[in-house]
Amino acid sequence: MGLLERQFEENVLTTRVDWLLNWCRLSSIWPMTFGLACCAIEMMAVGCAHHDIDRFGAGAFRASPRQADLMIVAGTVNFKMAERIKRLYDQMPAPKYVIAMGACATGGGPYYKYGYTVVKGVDRVVPVDVYVAGCPPRPEALLEGLMKLQEKIQRSSVLRRPARTA
Amino acid sequence: MDFRGILDRLRATGAPGLLGHDLPRAADPKDKKDKGRGGDPFVWVEPARLPAFLERCRDDERLRFELLIDLTAVDPSKDDPNLWVVVSLLSLAHRHRLTVKCALPKDAASLPSSVPVYRAAQWHERECGEMYGITFAGHPDPRHILLPEDWVGAPLRKDYVFPDEYHGISCK
């Protein structure tokens, strides 16, 4: 800021309201604290200093669904857990987003055929915004998923009326 | 003591329910289909008298199996009419081990609980019961341990049929 500091009169920025709202939303995606399996270890690595999810404003892992914007489903979802995931998702305030992290959360993964108690993809329980491939995904892959989610949020419109169809 | 010594001791003291034993053996080179048998030597025990047998193993001065290492079951094959319950014992005092097996008919898979002898058997029997559909009579807390309480069927049986849905979530 050195070059810009104390160089100007009072300023006004002009932008679109939607752009501003989206920018606010995508810059502070707070995830919910919960991990289901080995993917959660990679998610913890993403939270630590080396990969540092805080750079994206998404490092504030909340202990309550009522304070969270993003649910990272990191790991194997079984039927016993699926109902609880649904309940947690319902408790999150809108706007809320879901990342399915890894093969298990995306489609059952290695348990697809013989996992009698594994849900074949968390999208059967809650709507998923971004799928992250890998078993488990590298921390970079999860960050990529987060960036994809930010792009998705940037494209959304909050106040703007949808274009009329003639 | 090695397996022979344990077996001799069990026989000499008239351990309740002891039926026989089985040893690993090499494959017969003349018989192509014979693969032999690896693994541990074990003793066959009558299911109804398993707790009494385990109590003898625990309390006999020369055996002293203080620890129940594992209690699980095997469904050997779809065509086999029996399930096997397998118990692993360890003696820290004498530094020896024993594997105990019981054959149970699949259509009436029930045996008395071993919890009065080894309290460690409690969770093992709950898991074994829900996974193989075995009833452990007299178990103090026979709830499911891993599966949801309303789960239907015993998933580790060879003839298990996967459910179509659970609480509205598709299983396919």
Coordinates of C-alpha atoms in Angstrom, one line a residue:
Chain A
M1 CA 0.0 0.0 0.0
G2 CA 3.0 2.3 0.3
L3 CA 2.6 3.9 -3.1
L4 CA -1.1 4.5 -2.6
E5 CA -1.2 5.6 1.0
R6 CA -2.5 9.1 1.7
Q7 CA -2.4 10.1 -1.9
F8 CA -6.1 10.7 -2.6
E9 CA -9.2 12.7 -1.7
E10 CA -12.2 10.8 -0.4
N11 CA -13.2 8.2 -3.0
V12 CA -16.3 6.5 -4.2
L13 CA -16.2 3.1 -5.8
T14 CA -18.9 2.0 -8.2
T15 CA -19.8 -1.6 -8.7
R16 CA -22.7 -3.9 -9.2
V17 CA -24.5 -4.9 -6.0
D18 CA -24.6 -8.5 -7.1
W19 CA -20.8 -8.4 -7.7
L20 CA -20.3 -7.0 -4.2
L21 CA -22.6 -9.5 -2.5
N22 CA -21.0 -12.4 -4.3
W23 CA -17.6 -11.1 -3.5
C24 CA -18.5 -11.0 0.2
R25 CA -19.9 -14.5 0.1
L26 CA -17.0 -16.1 -1.7
S27 CA -14.4 -14.4 0.4
S28 CA -15.6 -15.9 3.7
I29 CA -16.8 -19.4 3.1
W30 CA -16.7 -20.8 6.6
P31 CA -16.7 -24.6 6.5
M32 CA -18.2 -26.8 9.1
T33 CA -15.9 -28.9 11.3
F34 CA -16.4 -32.5 10.6
G35 CA -14.6 -35.3 8.9
L36 CA -15.7 -38.8 8.2
A37 CA -12.6 -40.8 7.2
C38 CA -9.1 -40.5 5.8
C39 CA -10.1 -37.5 3.6
A40 CA -10.5 -35.5 6.8
I41 CA -6.8 -35.9 7.4
E42 CA -6.1 -34.2 4.0
M43 CA -8.7 -31.5 4.9
M44 CA -6.8 -30.9 8.2
A45 CA -3.6 -30.5 6.1
V46 CA -5.5 -27.9 4.0
G47 CA -6.3 -26.0 7.2
C48 CA -2.7 -26.0 8.4
A49 CA 0.1 -23.5 7.5
H50 CA 1.6 -25.2 4.5
H51 CA -1.5 -25.2 2.3
D52 CA -3.3 -22.6 4.4
I53 CA -7.0 -22.5 3.4
D54 CA -7.1 -19.2 5.3
R55 CA -5.8 -17.5 2.1
F56 CA -9.3 -17.9 0.7
G57 CA -11.1 -16.8 3.8
A58 CA -12.3 -20.3 4.4
G59 CA -10.1 -21.2 7.4
A60 CA -12.7 -20.5 10.1
F61 CA -13.9 -24.1 10.7
R62 CA -17.1 -23.6 12.7
A63 CA -18.1 -26.1 15.4
S64 CA -21.8 -25.4 14.7
P65 CA -23.8 -25.8 11.5
R66 CA -25.6 -22.6 12.3
Q67 CA -22.5 -20.6 11.7
A68 CA -21.2 -22.5 8.7
D69 CA -21.6 -21.8 4.9
L70 CA -19.9 -24.8 3.5
M71 CA -20.1 -28.5 4.3
I72 CA -17.0 -30.4 3.2
V73 CA -18.1 -34.0 3.2
A74 CA -14.7 -35.5 3.7
G75 CA -14.9 -39.3 3.7
T76 CA -17.1 -42.3 3.6
V77 CA -20.8 -41.7 4.2
N78 CA -22.7 -44.6 5.6
F79 CA -26.4 -44.8 6.2
K80 CA -26.2 -44.2 9.9
M81 CA -24.3 -41.0 9.2
A82 CA -26.3 -40.0 6.1
E83 CA -29.3 -39.1 8.2
R84 CA -27.2 -37.0 10.5
I85 CA -25.6 -35.2 7.5
K86 CA -29.0 -34.4 6.2
R87 CA -30.0 -32.9 9.6
L88 CA -26.7 -30.9 9.8
Y89 CA -27.3 -29.6 6.3
D90 CA -30.8 -28.6 7.2
Q91 CA -29.5 -26.7 10.2
M92 CA -27.1 -24.6 8.1
P93 CA -28.4 -21.1 7.2
A94 CA -28.6 -20.2 3.4
P95 CA -26.7 -19.6 1.3
K96 CA -25.1 -23.0 1.9
Y97 CA -22.7 -25.1 -0.2
V98 CA -21.5 -28.6 -0.2
I99 CA -18.2 -30.1 -1.5
A100 CA -18.1 -33.8 -1.9
M101 CA -14.5 -34.6 -1.2
G102 CA -13.0 -37.8 -2.5
A103 CA -14.2 -41.0 -4.2
C104 CA -16.4 -42.2 -1.3
A105 CA -18.4 -39.0 -0.9
T106 CA -18.7 -38.6 -4.7
G107 CA -19.9 -42.1 -5.5
G108 CA -19.2 -44.7 -2.8
G109 CA -15.6 -45.2 -3.9
P110 CA -14.1 -48.6 -3.2
Y111 CA -17.2 -49.6 -1.2
Y112 CA -19.5 -49.2 -4.3
K113 CA -20.1 -52.9 -4.9
Y114 CA -19.8 -54.6 -1.5
G115 CA -20.2 -51.8 1.0
Y116 CA -23.6 -52.9 2.3
T117 CA -23.8 -49.9 4.6
V118 CA -22.1 -47.1 2.5
V119 CA -24.2 -44.5 0.7
K120 CA -23.2 -44.5 -3.0
G121 CA -22.6 -40.8 -3.1
V122 CA -23.6 -38.1 -0.7
D123 CA -25.6 -36.4 -3.5
R124 CA -28.3 -38.9 -2.7
V125 CA -28.8 -37.1 0.6
V126 CA -27.8 -33.4 0.1
P127 CA -27.3 -31.4 -3.1
V128 CA -23.6 -31.2 -4.0
D129 CA -22.0 -28.1 -5.6
V130 CA -18.4 -29.3 -6.3
Y131 CA -17.1 -32.9 -6.5
V132 CA -13.4 -33.3 -5.7
A133 CA -11.8 -36.4 -7.2
G134 CA -9.1 -38.5 -5.5
C135 CA -8.7 -41.2 -2.9
P136 CA -8.0 -39.2 -0.8
P137 CA -7.6 -35.9 -2.9
R138 CA -4.3 -34.0 -2.4
P139 CA -4.7 -30.8 -0.4
E140 CA -4.2 -28.9 -3.7
A141 CA -7.2 -30.7 -5.1
L142 CA -9.4 -29.6 -2.3
L143 CA -8.2 -26.0 -2.7
E144 CA -9.0 -26.3 -6.4
G145 CA -12.5 -27.4 -5.4
L146 CA -12.8 -24.4 -3.2
M147 CA -11.8 -22.1 -6.0
K148 CA -14.3 -23.8 -8.3
L149 CA -16.9 -23.1 -5.7
Q150 CA -15.8 -19.5 -5.5
E151 CA -16.2 -19.2 -9.3
K152 CA -19.7 -20.7 -9.0
I153 CA -20.6 -18.2 -6.3
Q154 CA -19.2 -15.3 -8.5
R155 CA -21.5 -16.3 -11.3
S156 CA -24.7 -16.4 -9.2
S157 CA -27.1 -13.5 -9.0
V158 CA -28.7 -12.5 -5.8
L159 CA -30.7 -9.4 -6.5
R160 CA -30.8 -9.2 -10.2
R161 CA -34.0 -10.3 -11.8
P162 CA -33.5 -13.1 -14.2
A163 CA -33.6 -12.0 -17.9
R164 CA -37.1 -12.1 -19.3
T165 CA -37.8 -14.7 -21.9
A166 CA -39.7 -13.2 -24.8
Chain B
M1 CA 3.3 -74.7 26.2
D2 CA 2.9 -75.5 22.5
F3 CA -0.4 -76.7 21.0
R4 CA 0.3 -80.4 21.7
G5 CA 0.9 -79.6 25.4
I6 CA -2.3 -77.5 25.7
L7 CA -4.3 -80.2 24.0
D8 CA -2.9 -82.9 26.3
R9 CA -3.6 -80.8 29.3
L10 CA -7.2 -80.1 28.1
R11 CA -7.7 -83.9 27.5
A12 CA -6.1 -84.9 30.8
T13 CA -8.3 -82.6 32.8
G14 CA -11.5 -83.5 30.9
A15 CA -12.2 -80.0 29.5
P16 CA -16.0 -79.7 29.0
G17 CA -17.3 -79.8 25.4
L18 CA -13.9 -80.6 23.8
L19 CA -14.7 -82.4 20.5
G20 CA -11.4 -82.7 18.6
H21 CA -8.6 -80.7 17.0
D22 CA -7.2 -79.8 13.6
L23 CA -3.6 -79.2 12.6
P24 CA -2.2 -77.3 9.6
R25 CA -0.9 -79.6 6.9
A26 CA 1.0 -79.4 3.6
A27 CA -0.8 -80.0 0.3
D28 CA -0.9 -83.5 -1.1
P29 CA 1.4 -83.3 -4.2
K30 CA -0.6 -86.1 -5.9
D31 CA -3.9 -84.4 -5.5
K32 CA -4.1 -81.2 -7.6
K33 CA -7.2 -79.9 -5.9
D34 CA -5.8 -80.3 -2.4
K35 CA -4.4 -77.0 -1.2
G36 CA -3.5 -78.2 2.3
R37 CA -4.4 -76.0 5.3
G38 CA -2.4 -73.1 6.7
G39 CA -3.0 -71.1 9.8
D40 CA -3.1 -72.1 13.4
P41 CA -3.9 -75.4 15.0
F42 CA -7.2 -75.2 16.8
V43 CA -9.6 -77.2 18.9
W44 CA -13.3 -77.9 18.1
V45 CA -15.7 -77.3 21.0
E46 CA -19.4 -78.0 21.4
P47 CA -21.2 -74.6 21.1
A48 CA -23.5 -75.2 24.0
R49 CA -20.5 -75.7 26.4
L50 CA -18.2 -73.0 25.0
P51 CA -18.5 -70.8 28.2
A52 CA -17.7 -73.8 30.4
F53 CA -14.7 -74.7 28.2
L54 CA -13.4 -71.1 28.2
E55 CA -13.8 -71.0 32.0
R56 CA -11.7 -74.1 32.3
C57 CA -9.0 -72.5 30.0
R58 CA -9.0 -69.4 32.1
D59 CA -8.8 -71.1 35.5
D60 CA -6.6 -74.1 34.9
E61 CA -3.3 -73.5 36.6
R62 CA -1.2 -74.9 33.7
L63 CA -3.2 -73.0 31.0
R64 CA -4.2 -69.7 32.6
F65 CA -5.6 -68.0 29.5
E66 CA -6.2 -64.6 31.1
L67 CA -7.0 -62.7 27.8
L68 CA -9.7 -63.1 25.2
I69 CA -8.0 -61.7 22.2
D70 CA -10.8 -62.0 19.7
L71 CA -14.2 -63.6 19.3
T72 CA -15.5 -63.6 15.7
A73 CA -17.2 -65.8 13.2
V74 CA -16.8 -67.3 9.7
D75 CA -19.3 -68.2 7.0
P76 CA -17.1 -70.7 5.2
S77 CA -19.2 -71.2 2.1
K78 CA -22.7 -70.8 0.7
D79 CA -23.1 -74.6 0.5
D80 CA -21.8 -75.2 4.1
P81 CA -24.7 -75.7 6.5
N82 CA -22.6 -74.3 9.4
L83 CA -21.1 -71.1 10.7
W84 CA -18.0 -71.1 12.8
V85 CA -17.5 -69.1 15.9
V86 CA -13.8 -68.5 16.4
V87 CA -12.2 -67.5 19.8
S88 CA -8.6 -66.6 20.3
L89 CA -7.1 -66.8 23.7
L90 CA -3.7 -65.7 25.1
S91 CA -1.9 -66.5 28.3
L92 CA 0.5 -63.9 29.4
A93 CA 1.7 -66.0 32.3
H94 CA 2.7 -68.9 30.2
R95 CA 3.1 -67.1 26.9
H96 CA 1.0 -69.4 24.8
R97 CA -2.1 -69.1 22.6
L98 CA -5.1 -71.2 21.7
T99 CA -7.7 -70.9 18.9
V100 CA -11.1 -72.4 19.7
K101 CA -13.8 -73.1 17.1
C102 CA -17.4 -74.0 17.3
A103 CA -19.6 -75.1 14.4
L104 CA -23.1 -73.7 14.5
P105 CA -26.0 -74.6 12.1
K106 CA -26.9 -71.6 10.0
D107 CA -30.7 -72.0 10.5
A108 CA -30.4 -72.1 14.3
A109 CA -27.3 -70.0 15.1
S110 CA -27.4 -69.7 18.8
L111 CA -25.0 -70.4 21.6
P112 CA -24.7 -69.2 25.2
S113 CA -22.8 -65.9 25.8
S114 CA -19.2 -66.0 27.0
V115 CA -19.5 -62.7 28.8
P116 CA -19.7 -64.2 32.3
V117 CA -16.3 -65.7 31.7
Y118 CA -14.6 -63.0 29.7
R119 CA -16.1 -59.5 30.0
A120 CA -14.1 -58.6 26.9
A121 CA -16.4 -60.7 24.9
Q122 CA -19.2 -58.2 25.2
W123 CA -18.5 -56.0 22.2
H124 CA -17.2 -58.9 20.1
E125 CA -20.4 -60.8 20.6
R126 CA -22.5 -57.8 19.7
E127 CA -20.6 -57.3 16.4
C128 CA -20.5 -61.1 15.7
G129 CA -24.2 -61.3 16.4
E130 CA -25.3 -58.5 14.1
M131 CA -22.9 -59.4 11.3
Y132 CA -23.6 -63.1 11.2
G133 CA -27.1 -63.3 12.7
I134 CA -25.9 -65.3 15.7
T135 CA -27.8 -65.1 19.0
F136 CA -25.7 -65.1 22.1
A137 CA -28.1 -66.3 24.8
G138 CA -27.7 -64.4 28.1
H139 CA -25.8 -61.5 26.6
P140 CA -26.3 -58.5 29.0
D141 CA -26.6 -55.9 26.3
P142 CA -27.6 -57.4 22.9
R143 CA -28.0 -54.2 20.9
H144 CA -26.4 -53.6 17.5
I145 CA -22.9 -52.1 17.9
L146 CA -22.0 -50.9 14.4
L147 CA -25.1 -51.2 12.2
P148 CA -28.2 -49.0 12.8
E149 CA -30.6 -50.7 15.3
D150 CA -33.3 -51.2 12.6
W151 CA -31.0 -52.9 10.0
V152 CA -32.4 -56.0 8.4
G153 CA -30.3 -59.0 7.7
A154 CA -26.8 -60.2 8.6
P155 CA -24.4 -58.5 6.1
L156 CA -21.4 -60.9 6.4
R157 CA -23.4 -64.1 5.6
K158 CA -22.7 -65.4 2.2
D159 CA -26.4 -65.5 1.3
Y160 CA -27.0 -61.9 2.3
V161 CA -29.2 -59.9 0.0
F162 CA -28.5 -56.2 -0.2
P163 CA -31.5 -54.0 0.7
D164 CA -33.0 -51.6 -2.0
E165 CA -33.2 -48.6 0.2
Y166 CA -32.7 -47.6 3.8
H167 CA -34.9 -44.8 5.2
G168 CA -35.6 -43.5 1.7
I169 CA -31.9 -43.5 0.6
S170 CA -31.3 -45.7 -2.4
C171 CA -28.7 -48.5 -1.7
K172 CA -28.0 -49.2 -5.4

